[in-house]
């Protein structure tokens, strides 16, 4: 037994496990050290990445402690078994183990009470999408931890409560708790706890749209993970470093981190890190313009996420739907979006697990001209203004308002998105928003003087920004808009009655006999916007009705 303990103290996990197995084989069933040795075997195999063997060892330890009437030790072993199951996304087994731990706890609150409550809270909120229940348990654990004289226990409870406050869409409150937990973990020199705090801070900052701060926390996470000697701490760190560097346009670094991520996740038994790696590599491929490569990775990711339950799938399915829409795979995208909407409906409104799905739905709907779906996304997105979930929430709301003909609201949303993207260093969103502001300049029924030249300038700035970051897919889209604008500008002088390009398009469709609804569908506009354009056309041309406008179009060669 001492040999197993000595090996584990030097992080020689497999050697420790081998010593423990040999000792158990010769140890009597009633030996007073058996429960401790089973626990040691569980800890060694967990560190070695053999989660199922670890869970079995911890459960055997639990049964031994129950038989010997040690409730606190039994609860501790059940909690450890639950953690082992959690690492391989075995949610049902993990929950059963945590509930066994709760049932085994002594009546007086103790450290194990906090440990079990935080673990169960995380499982419910993060893996199963039951955010309110998870938050309540985490807050209970934090209150209890603050009454116990164990700084690391309080740090872990604060980290869990902070993480779940973020998931409940209290970003500022959650970040404050996470930063306090990180400071405590550093003070206690616990690299595992510090690495976990940095992981959640990196994600919280990326949702704020602060790519630079998010990347800084990922670098700190890597430092702590390297000190932890635990392969599990590397499950996401390289992938998150790839996200941070690609969003800043540092593609050679991103490629290097992705290569290291692939090696790291291949050594883990859990399917989740590999699925997340495929998701990130796929989305990065799409950003660089490699659409088919992106789909291959994204499909692999979603296939894996489906095995982990709806609470996990809902976070990521929308990425596939958006890329399908962006690549013009309409039928596939619509099917994915229908499934995603059904998943969102089963989650608590306004919580973070719904933020990314709503953003992906809105972005995909806008690409497909699916105005009804885009309109449905608008109200739920309000809960997340000021945030970024692969897309600026304010930018998406502005784009939706623009297509609904709500030009004042569109301008307010887009200017807010532009301000946030610039102050937080999110160049991808800045480029996207500049392109939408250009569209706004051209979409008004009565464009402002110089609108076309301002649109050209905005698109040029968007293109420079996106090309500078290597965002090939978004840059190509802006380039197409810019190319279509130039000949339109050249033709504008020849349009009769001072009609704008959009008014000319509407007039041609009026002359073709289409109704306002049909024109709206054809041009991906709202009926209200079409009506506004028609009013402007009738005013500029001096026509009193649609028939007169049709005659005007015929006379001027527009029909």
Coordinates of C-alpha atoms in Angstrom, one line a residue:
X1 CA 0.0 0.0 0.0
X2 CA 2.8 2.4 0.8
X3 CA 4.3 1.7 -2.6
X4 CA 1.1 2.7 -4.3
X5 CA 0.9 5.9 -2.2
X6 CA 4.5 6.7 -3.0
X7 CA 4.0 6.2 -6.7
X8 CA 0.8 8.3 -6.8
X9 CA 2.6 11.2 -4.9
X10 CA 5.0 11.4 -7.9
X11 CA 2.1 11.2 -10.4
X12 CA 3.1 7.7 -11.5
X13 CA -0.5 6.8 -11.9
X14 CA -0.2 3.4 -13.7
X15 CA 2.6 2.2 -11.3
X16 CA 0.4 3.3 -8.3
X17 CA -2.6 1.4 -9.7
X18 CA -0.5 -1.7 -10.3
X19 CA 0.7 -1.7 -6.7
X20 CA -2.8 -1.1 -5.4
X21 CA -4.2 -4.1 -7.4
X22 CA -1.5 -6.4 -6.1
X23 CA -2.1 -5.3 -2.6
X24 CA -5.9 -5.8 -2.9
X25 CA -5.4 -9.3 -4.3
X26 CA -3.6 -10.5 -1.2
X27 CA -5.5 -8.4 1.4
X28 CA -8.3 -9.9 3.4
X29 CA -11.9 -8.8 2.9
X30 CA -12.0 -7.5 6.5
X31 CA -8.7 -5.7 6.5
X32 CA -9.2 -2.3 8.0
X33 CA -7.1 -0.7 5.2
X34 CA -9.2 -2.1 2.4
X35 CA -11.5 0.9 2.0
X36 CA -8.5 3.2 1.9
X37 CA -6.7 1.0 -0.6
X38 CA -9.8 0.9 -2.9
X39 CA -10.0 4.7 -2.8
X40 CA -6.3 4.8 -3.7
X41 CA -6.9 2.5 -6.7
X42 CA -9.7 4.8 -7.8
X43 CA -7.5 7.9 -7.6
X44 CA -4.7 6.3 -9.5
X45 CA -6.8 4.9 -12.3
X46 CA -8.6 8.2 -12.6
X47 CA -5.3 10.0 -13.0
X48 CA -4.3 7.4 -15.6
X49 CA -7.5 8.1 -17.6
X50 CA -9.2 4.8 -16.8
X51 CA -12.4 6.3 -15.7
X52 CA -14.6 3.2 -15.7
X53 CA -12.1 1.3 -13.5
X54 CA -11.9 4.3 -11.2
X55 CA -15.6 4.5 -10.8
X56 CA -15.8 0.8 -10.0
X57 CA -13.0 1.1 -7.4
X58 CA -14.7 4.1 -5.8
X59 CA -18.0 2.3 -5.7
X60 CA -16.4 -0.7 -4.1
X61 CA -14.9 1.6 -1.5
X62 CA -18.3 3.1 -0.9
X63 CA -19.8 -0.3 -0.2
X64 CA -16.9 -1.2 2.1
X65 CA -17.4 2.1 4.1
X66 CA -21.2 1.5 4.3
X67 CA -20.6 -2.0 5.7
X68 CA -18.3 -0.5 8.3
X69 CA -20.7 2.3 9.2
X70 CA -18.5 5.2 8.0
X71 CA -21.1 7.4 6.4
X72 CA -18.8 10.3 5.6
X73 CA -16.2 8.1 3.9
X74 CA -19.0 6.4 2.0
X75 CA -20.3 9.7 0.8
X76 CA -16.8 10.8 -0.3
X77 CA -16.4 7.6 -2.3
X78 CA -19.7 8.0 -4.0
X79 CA -18.8 11.6 -4.9
X80 CA -15.5 10.4 -6.4
X81 CA -17.3 7.8 -8.4
X82 CA -19.7 10.5 -9.7
X83 CA -16.7 12.6 -10.8
X84 CA -15.3 9.6 -12.7
X85 CA -18.5 9.0 -14.5
X86 CA -18.8 12.8 -15.3
X87 CA -15.4 12.7 -17.1
X88 CA -16.8 10.3 -19.7
X89 CA -20.2 12.0 -20.0
X90 CA -22.0 9.1 -18.3
X91 CA -24.6 11.5 -16.9
X92 CA -27.1 9.0 -15.6
X93 CA -24.4 7.1 -13.7
X94 CA -22.9 10.3 -12.4
X95 CA -26.2 11.6 -11.1
X96 CA -27.0 8.3 -9.4
X97 CA -23.6 8.4 -7.7
X98 CA -24.0 11.9 -6.5
X99 CA -27.5 11.1 -5.1
X100 CA -26.0 8.1 -3.3
X101 CA -23.5 10.4 -1.8
X102 CA -26.2 12.8 -0.6
X103 CA -28.1 9.9 1.0
X104 CA -24.9 8.7 2.7
X105 CA -24.0 12.1 4.2
X106 CA -24.1 12.5 8.0
X107 CA -26.7 14.9 9.4
X108 CA -24.2 17.6 10.3
X109 CA -22.9 19.5 7.3
X110 CA -19.3 18.8 6.3
X111 CA -16.8 19.3 3.5
X112 CA -18.3 16.3 1.7
X113 CA -21.7 18.0 1.7
X114 CA -20.2 21.0 -0.2
X115 CA -18.3 18.7 -2.6
X116 CA -21.4 16.7 -3.5
X117 CA -23.7 19.7 -3.9
X118 CA -21.3 21.5 -6.2
X119 CA -20.8 18.4 -8.3
X120 CA -24.5 17.7 -8.6
X121 CA -25.2 21.4 -9.4
X122 CA -22.7 21.3 -12.2
X123 CA -24.1 18.1 -13.7
X124 CA -27.7 19.5 -13.6
X125 CA -26.9 22.9 -15.0
X126 CA -24.1 22.2 -17.5
X127 CA -24.8 18.7 -18.8
X128 CA -28.6 18.4 -18.3
X129 CA -29.7 22.0 -19.0
X130 CA -31.5 22.3 -15.7
X131 CA -29.9 25.7 -14.9
X132 CA -32.3 27.0 -12.1
X133 CA -31.9 23.8 -10.1
X134 CA -28.2 23.8 -10.5
X135 CA -27.8 27.4 -9.5
X136 CA -29.9 26.8 -6.3
X137 CA -27.7 23.9 -5.3
X138 CA -24.5 25.9 -6.0
X139 CA -25.6 28.8 -3.9
X140 CA -26.5 26.5 -1.1
X141 CA -23.0 24.9 -1.3
X142 CA -21.3 28.3 -1.3
X143 CA -23.2 29.4 1.8
X144 CA -22.2 26.3 3.6
X145 CA -18.6 26.4 2.4
X146 CA -18.2 29.9 3.8
X147 CA -19.0 28.5 7.3
X148 CA -16.3 25.9 7.1
X149 CA -12.6 26.8 7.7
X150 CA -11.4 25.4 4.4
X151 CA -10.3 28.0 1.8
X152 CA -9.9 25.6 -1.1
X153 CA -13.4 24.2 -0.4
X154 CA -14.8 27.7 -0.6
X155 CA -12.8 28.4 -3.8
X156 CA -14.4 25.3 -5.4
X157 CA -17.8 26.3 -4.3
X158 CA -17.3 29.9 -5.5
X159 CA -16.1 28.6 -8.9
X160 CA -19.1 26.4 -9.3
X161 CA -21.5 29.2 -8.2
X162 CA -19.8 31.7 -10.5
X163 CA -19.9 29.3 -13.4
X164 CA -23.6 28.6 -13.0
X165 CA -24.4 32.3 -12.5
X166 CA -22.8 32.8 -15.9
X167 CA -25.0 30.0 -17.3
X168 CA -28.0 31.7 -15.8
X169 CA -27.0 34.9 -17.7
X170 CA -25.6 36.8 -14.8
X171 CA -22.2 37.4 -16.5
X172 CA -21.0 40.2 -14.2
X173 CA -21.9 38.4 -11.0
X174 CA -20.5 35.1 -12.3
X175 CA -17.2 36.6 -13.4
X176 CA -16.7 38.3 -10.0
X177 CA -17.1 35.0 -8.2
X178 CA -14.8 33.2 -10.6
X179 CA -12.1 35.8 -10.2
X180 CA -12.4 35.5 -6.4
X181 CA -12.2 31.7 -6.7
X182 CA -9.1 32.0 -8.9
X183 CA -7.3 34.3 -6.5
X184 CA -8.1 31.8 -3.6
X185 CA -6.8 28.8 -5.7
X186 CA -3.6 30.6 -6.5
X187 CA -3.1 31.6 -2.8
X188 CA -3.6 28.0 -1.9
X189 CA -1.3 26.8 -4.7
X190 CA -3.9 24.5 -6.2
X191 CA -3.2 24.3 -10.0
X192 CA -6.2 22.0 -10.7
X193 CA -8.7 24.5 -9.1
X194 CA -6.9 27.4 -10.7
X195 CA -7.1 25.7 -14.2
X196 CA -10.8 25.2 -13.8
X197 CA -11.4 28.8 -12.8
X198 CA -9.4 30.0 -15.8
X199 CA -11.4 27.7 -18.1
X200 CA -14.7 29.2 -17.0
X201 CA -13.4 32.8 -17.1
X202 CA -12.1 32.3 -20.7
X203 CA -15.6 31.2 -21.7
X204 CA -17.3 34.0 -19.9
X205 CA -15.1 36.6 -21.6
X206 CA -15.6 35.2 -25.0
X207 CA -19.4 35.5 -24.4
X208 CA -18.7 39.1 -23.6
X209 CA -17.0 39.4 -26.9
X210 CA -13.6 40.2 -25.3
X211 CA -11.4 37.9 -27.4
X212 CA -8.2 39.3 -26.0
X213 CA -9.1 38.7 -22.3
X214 CA -10.5 35.3 -23.1
X215 CA -7.3 34.2 -24.8
X216 CA -5.3 35.5 -21.8
X217 CA -7.2 33.3 -19.5
X218 CA -6.7 30.3 -21.8
X219 CA -2.9 30.9 -21.7
X220 CA -3.1 31.0 -17.8
X221 CA -5.2 27.8 -17.9
X222 CA -2.5 26.1 -19.9
X223 CA 0.2 27.1 -17.3
X224 CA -1.9 25.6 -14.4
X225 CA -2.8 22.5 -16.4
X226 CA 0.8 21.8 -17.0
X227 CA 1.5 21.9 -13.3
X228 CA -1.5 19.6 -12.5
X229 CA -0.1 16.4 -14.0
X230 CA -3.7 15.5 -14.9
X231 CA -4.3 14.7 -18.6
X232 CA -8.0 15.6 -18.0
X233 CA -7.0 19.2 -17.5
X234 CA -5.9 19.3 -21.2
X235 CA -9.3 18.3 -22.5
X236 CA -10.2 21.7 -23.8
X237 CA -7.3 24.0 -23.3
X238 CA -5.6 23.6 -26.7
X239 CA -9.0 23.9 -28.4
X240 CA -9.8 27.1 -26.6
X241 CA -6.4 28.5 -27.5
X242 CA -7.2 27.7 -31.1
X243 CA -10.5 29.5 -30.8
X244 CA -8.9 32.6 -29.3
X245 CA -6.1 32.8 -31.8
X246 CA -8.3 32.3 -34.9
X247 CA -10.7 35.0 -33.8
X248 CA -7.8 37.4 -33.7
X249 CA -6.6 36.3 -37.1
X250 CA -3.5 34.5 -35.9
X251 CA -4.1 31.4 -38.1
X252 CA -0.7 29.8 -37.9
X253 CA -0.9 29.7 -34.1
X254 CA -4.5 28.4 -34.3
X255 CA -3.4 25.6 -36.6
X256 CA -0.6 24.7 -34.1
X257 CA -3.0 24.6 -31.2
X258 CA -5.5 22.5 -33.1
X259 CA -2.7 20.0 -33.9
X260 CA -1.8 19.8 -30.2
X261 CA -5.5 19.5 -29.3
X262 CA -6.0 16.5 -31.6
X263 CA -3.1 14.7 -29.8
X264 CA -4.4 15.6 -26.4
X265 CA -8.0 14.5 -26.9
X266 CA -7.0 11.3 -28.5
X267 CA -5.6 10.1 -25.2
X268 CA -8.9 10.7 -23.3
X269 CA -11.7 8.2 -22.8
X270 CA -14.4 10.9 -22.8
X271 CA -16.1 11.5 -26.2
X272 CA -16.8 15.2 -25.4
X273 CA -13.4 16.8 -25.9
X274 CA -13.0 15.1 -29.3
X275 CA -16.4 16.3 -30.3
X276 CA -15.6 19.8 -29.2
X277 CA -12.4 19.7 -31.1
X278 CA -14.2 18.6 -34.3
X279 CA -16.7 21.4 -33.8
X280 CA -14.1 24.1 -33.4
X281 CA -11.9 22.8 -36.3
X282 CA -15.0 22.7 -38.5
X283 CA -16.1 26.2 -37.7
X284 CA -12.6 27.5 -38.2
X285 CA -12.5 25.8 -41.6
X286 CA -15.7 27.5 -42.6
X287 CA -14.4 30.9 -41.5
X288 CA -11.4 30.3 -43.8
X289 CA -13.6 29.4 -46.7
X290 CA -13.2 25.6 -46.7
X291 CA -16.9 24.8 -46.6
X292 CA -16.9 21.1 -47.4
X293 CA -14.1 20.4 -44.9
X294 CA -16.1 22.3 -42.3
X295 CA -19.1 20.1 -42.9
X296 CA -17.1 16.9 -42.4
X297 CA -15.9 18.0 -39.0
X298 CA -19.2 19.5 -37.9
X299 CA -21.1 16.4 -38.8
X300 CA -18.6 14.3 -36.8
X301 CA -19.0 16.6 -33.9
X302 CA -22.8 16.5 -33.9
X303 CA -22.9 12.8 -34.3
X304 CA -20.9 12.5 -31.1
X305 CA -22.8 15.2 -29.2
X306 CA -26.1 13.3 -29.9
X307 CA -24.9 10.5 -27.7
X308 CA -24.5 12.9 -24.7
X309 CA -28.1 14.0 -24.4
X310 CA -30.2 17.0 -25.4
X311 CA -28.6 19.3 -22.8
X312 CA -25.2 19.0 -24.6
X313 CA -26.5 18.8 -28.2
X314 CA -28.5 22.1 -27.9
X315 CA -25.3 24.1 -27.5
X316 CA -23.7 22.9 -30.7
X317 CA -26.3 21.8 -33.2
X318 CA -26.8 25.4 -34.5
X319 CA -23.3 25.7 -35.7
X320 CA -24.0 22.9 -38.2
X321 CA -27.3 24.6 -39.2
X322 CA -25.7 27.9 -39.8
X323 CA -22.9 26.5 -41.9
X324 CA -25.4 24.5 -43.9
X325 CA -27.4 27.7 -44.5
X326 CA -24.2 29.7 -45.4
X327 CA -23.3 27.0 -48.0
X328 CA -26.7 27.1 -49.6
X329 CA -27.8 23.7 -48.3
X330 CA -31.3 25.0 -47.6
X331 CA -33.2 21.7 -47.0
X332 CA -30.5 20.4 -44.6
X333 CA -30.3 23.7 -42.8
X334 CA -34.1 24.0 -42.4
X335 CA -34.2 20.5 -40.9
X336 CA -31.4 21.3 -38.5
X337 CA -33.1 24.5 -37.5
X338 CA -36.4 22.8 -36.8
X339 CA -34.7 20.3 -34.5
X340 CA -32.9 23.1 -32.7
X341 CA -36.0 25.1 -32.1
X342 CA -37.6 22.0 -30.5
X343 CA -34.6 21.6 -28.2
X344 CA -34.7 25.3 -27.2
X345 CA -38.3 25.0 -26.3
X346 CA -37.5 22.5 -23.5
X347 CA -35.0 24.8 -21.8
X348 CA -35.5 27.7 -19.3
X349 CA -35.9 30.9 -21.2
X350 CA -33.2 33.6 -20.8
X351 CA -30.5 31.2 -19.6
X352 CA -27.2 30.8 -21.3
X353 CA -27.9 27.4 -22.9
X354 CA -30.4 29.1 -25.1
X355 CA -28.2 32.0 -26.1
X356 CA -26.0 30.3 -28.7
X357 CA -28.9 28.3 -30.2
X358 CA -31.0 31.5 -30.7
X359 CA -28.0 33.2 -32.3
X360 CA -27.3 30.3 -34.6
X361 CA -31.0 30.2 -35.5
X362 CA -31.1 33.9 -36.3
X363 CA -27.9 33.9 -38.3
X364 CA -29.1 30.9 -40.4
X365 CA -32.6 32.3 -40.9
X366 CA -31.1 35.6 -42.1
X367 CA -28.9 33.7 -44.6
X368 CA -31.8 31.8 -45.9
X369 CA -34.3 34.7 -46.0
X370 CA -36.5 32.8 -43.5
X371 CA -38.1 35.9 -42.2
X372 CA -40.7 34.2 -40.0
X373 CA -38.0 32.3 -38.1
X374 CA -35.7 35.3 -37.9
X375 CA -38.6 37.3 -36.4
X376 CA -39.2 34.6 -33.8
X377 CA -35.6 34.9 -32.7
X378 CA -35.8 38.7 -32.0
X379 CA -37.5 38.7 -28.6
X380 CA -35.5 35.9 -27.0
X381 CA -32.3 37.6 -28.1
X382 CA -33.1 40.6 -26.0
X383 CA -32.0 38.7 -22.9
X384 CA -28.5 38.6 -24.2
X385 CA -27.8 42.1 -25.6
X386 CA -24.2 43.1 -25.2
X387 CA -23.0 39.5 -25.7
X388 CA -21.4 37.5 -28.5
X389 CA -22.3 33.8 -29.1
X390 CA -20.5 33.2 -32.4
X391 CA -22.4 36.3 -33.5
X392 CA -23.0 39.7 -31.9
X393 CA -26.5 39.5 -30.4
X394 CA -27.0 43.3 -31.1
X395 CA -25.7 42.8 -34.6
X396 CA -28.3 40.0 -35.2
X397 CA -31.1 42.0 -33.7
X398 CA -30.1 44.9 -36.0
X399 CA -30.1 42.7 -39.1
X400 CA -33.5 41.3 -38.2
X401 CA -35.0 44.8 -37.6
X402 CA -33.5 45.9 -40.9
X403 CA -35.3 43.2 -42.8
X404 CA -38.5 44.1 -41.0
X405 CA -38.2 47.6 -42.2
X406 CA -37.7 49.0 -38.6
X407 CA -34.8 51.2 -39.7
X408 CA -34.5 53.3 -36.5
X409 CA -34.3 50.1 -34.3
X410 CA -31.9 48.5 -36.8
X411 CA -29.5 51.5 -36.7
X412 CA -29.6 51.6 -32.8
X413 CA -28.8 47.8 -32.6
X414 CA -26.1 48.0 -35.2
X415 CA -24.4 51.0 -33.8
X416 CA -24.3 49.4 -30.3
X417 CA -22.9 46.2 -31.9
X418 CA -20.2 48.3 -33.7
X419 CA -19.3 50.1 -30.4
X420 CA -19.0 46.8 -28.4
X421 CA -17.0 45.0 -31.2
X422 CA -14.5 47.8 -31.3
X423 CA -14.0 48.3 -27.6
X424 CA -13.7 44.6 -26.9
X425 CA -11.5 43.8 -29.9
X426 CA -13.8 41.5 -31.8
X427 CA -12.8 42.2 -35.4
X428 CA -15.0 39.5 -37.0
X429 CA -18.1 41.1 -35.5
X430 CA -16.9 44.6 -36.5
X431 CA -16.7 43.4 -40.1
X432 CA -20.1 41.8 -40.1
X433 CA -21.7 44.9 -38.5
X434 CA -20.1 47.3 -41.0
X435 CA -21.5 45.2 -43.8
X436 CA -25.0 45.4 -42.3
X437 CA -24.7 49.1 -41.8
X438 CA -24.0 49.4 -45.5
X439 CA -27.1 47.5 -46.3
X440 CA -29.1 49.8 -44.0
X441 CA -27.9 52.8 -45.9
X442 CA -29.3 51.3 -49.1
X443 CA -32.5 49.8 -47.7
X444 CA -34.3 53.0 -46.6
X445 CA -37.3 53.9 -48.8
X446 CA -35.8 57.3 -49.3
X447 CA -32.1 57.0 -49.0
X448 CA -30.2 59.8 -47.4
X449 CA -28.0 62.0 -49.6
X450 CA -24.7 60.2 -50.3
X451 CA -26.1 56.9 -49.1
X452 CA -24.6 54.9 -51.9
X453 CA -21.1 56.3 -51.4
X454 CA -21.4 55.7 -47.6
X455 CA -22.5 52.1 -48.2
X456 CA -19.5 51.7 -50.5
X457 CA -17.2 53.1 -47.8
X458 CA -18.7 50.8 -45.1
X459 CA -18.3 47.7 -47.3
X460 CA -14.8 48.6 -48.1
X461 CA -14.0 49.0 -44.4
X462 CA -15.7 45.7 -43.7
X463 CA -13.7 44.0 -46.4
X464 CA -10.4 45.4 -45.2
X465 CA -11.2 44.2 -41.6
X466 CA -12.3 40.7 -42.6
X467 CA -9.5 40.1 -45.0
X468 CA -7.0 41.4 -42.5
X469 CA -8.2 38.7 -40.1
X470 CA -8.2 35.9 -42.7
X471 CA -12.0 35.5 -42.5
X472 CA -12.3 34.3 -46.1
X473 CA -16.0 33.2 -46.0
X474 CA -17.3 36.5 -44.6
X475 CA -14.9 38.5 -46.7
X476 CA -16.2 36.8 -49.9
X477 CA -19.7 37.7 -49.0
X478 CA -18.8 41.4 -48.5
X479 CA -16.8 41.3 -51.7
X480 CA -19.9 40.2 -53.6
X481 CA -22.0 43.0 -52.1
X482 CA -19.3 45.5 -53.0
X483 CA -19.1 44.2 -56.6
X484 CA -22.9 44.4 -57.0
X485 CA -22.9 48.0 -55.6
X486 CA -20.5 49.4 -58.2
X487 CA -22.5 48.8 -61.3
X488 CA -25.6 49.8 -59.5
X489 CA -24.0 53.1 -58.7
X490 CA -23.1 53.6 -62.3
X491 CA -26.7 52.9 -63.4
X492 CA -28.2 55.1 -60.7
X493 CA -27.9 58.3 -62.7
X494 CA -29.9 56.7 -65.5
X495 CA -32.9 55.7 -63.3
X496 CA -36.0 57.8 -63.9
X497 CA -37.6 60.0 -61.3
X498 CA -34.7 59.6 -58.9
X499 CA -35.6 56.1 -58.1
X500 CA -33.2 54.1 -55.9
X501 CA -31.9 50.7 -57.0
X502 CA -34.3 48.9 -54.5
X503 CA -37.3 51.0 -55.7
X504 CA -36.5 50.0 -59.3
X505 CA -36.5 46.3 -58.2
X506 CA -39.9 46.8 -56.5
X507 CA -41.3 48.6 -59.4
X508 CA -40.3 45.9 -61.9
X509 CA -42.1 43.3 -59.7
X510 CA -45.2 45.5 -59.4
X511 CA -45.2 45.8 -63.2
X512 CA -44.9 42.0 -63.3
X513 CA -48.2 41.7 -61.4
X514 CA -46.8 40.6 -58.0
X515 CA -48.6 41.5 -54.8
X516 CA -46.8 43.2 -51.9
X517 CA -46.5 39.8 -50.1
X518 CA -45.0 38.2 -53.1
X519 CA -42.5 41.0 -53.6
X520 CA -41.6 40.8 -49.9
X521 CA -40.9 37.1 -50.3
X522 CA -38.9 37.6 -53.5
X523 CA -36.7 40.3 -52.1
X524 CA -36.5 39.0 -48.5
X525 CA -38.2 42.1 -47.2
X526 CA -41.2 42.7 -44.9
X527 CA -44.5 43.7 -46.4
X528 CA -44.2 47.0 -44.5
X529 CA -40.9 47.8 -46.2
X530 CA -42.4 46.9 -49.6
X531 CA -45.4 49.2 -48.9
X532 CA -42.9 52.0 -47.9
X533 CA -41.0 51.5 -51.1
X534 CA -44.2 51.6 -53.1
X535 CA -45.4 54.8 -51.5
X536 CA -42.0 56.4 -52.3
X537 CA -42.3 55.1 -55.9
X538 CA -45.7 56.6 -56.4
X539 CA -44.6 59.9 -54.9
X540 CA -41.4 60.2 -57.1
X541 CA -43.1 59.1 -60.3
X542 CA -46.3 61.1 -59.7
X543 CA -48.4 57.9 -60.2
X544 CA -51.7 57.5 -58.3
X545 CA -51.9 53.7 -58.3
X546 CA -50.2 50.4 -59.2
X547 CA -51.6 50.5 -62.7
X548 CA -50.1 53.9 -63.4
X549 CA -46.8 52.8 -61.9
X550 CA -46.9 49.8 -64.2
X551 CA -47.4 52.1 -67.2
X552 CA -44.5 54.3 -66.0
X553 CA -42.3 51.2 -65.8
X554 CA -43.2 50.2 -69.4
X555 CA -42.5 53.7 -70.7
X556 CA -39.1 53.8 -69.2
X557 CA -38.0 50.3 -70.1
X558 CA -38.1 48.9 -66.6
X559 CA -40.7 46.2 -67.3

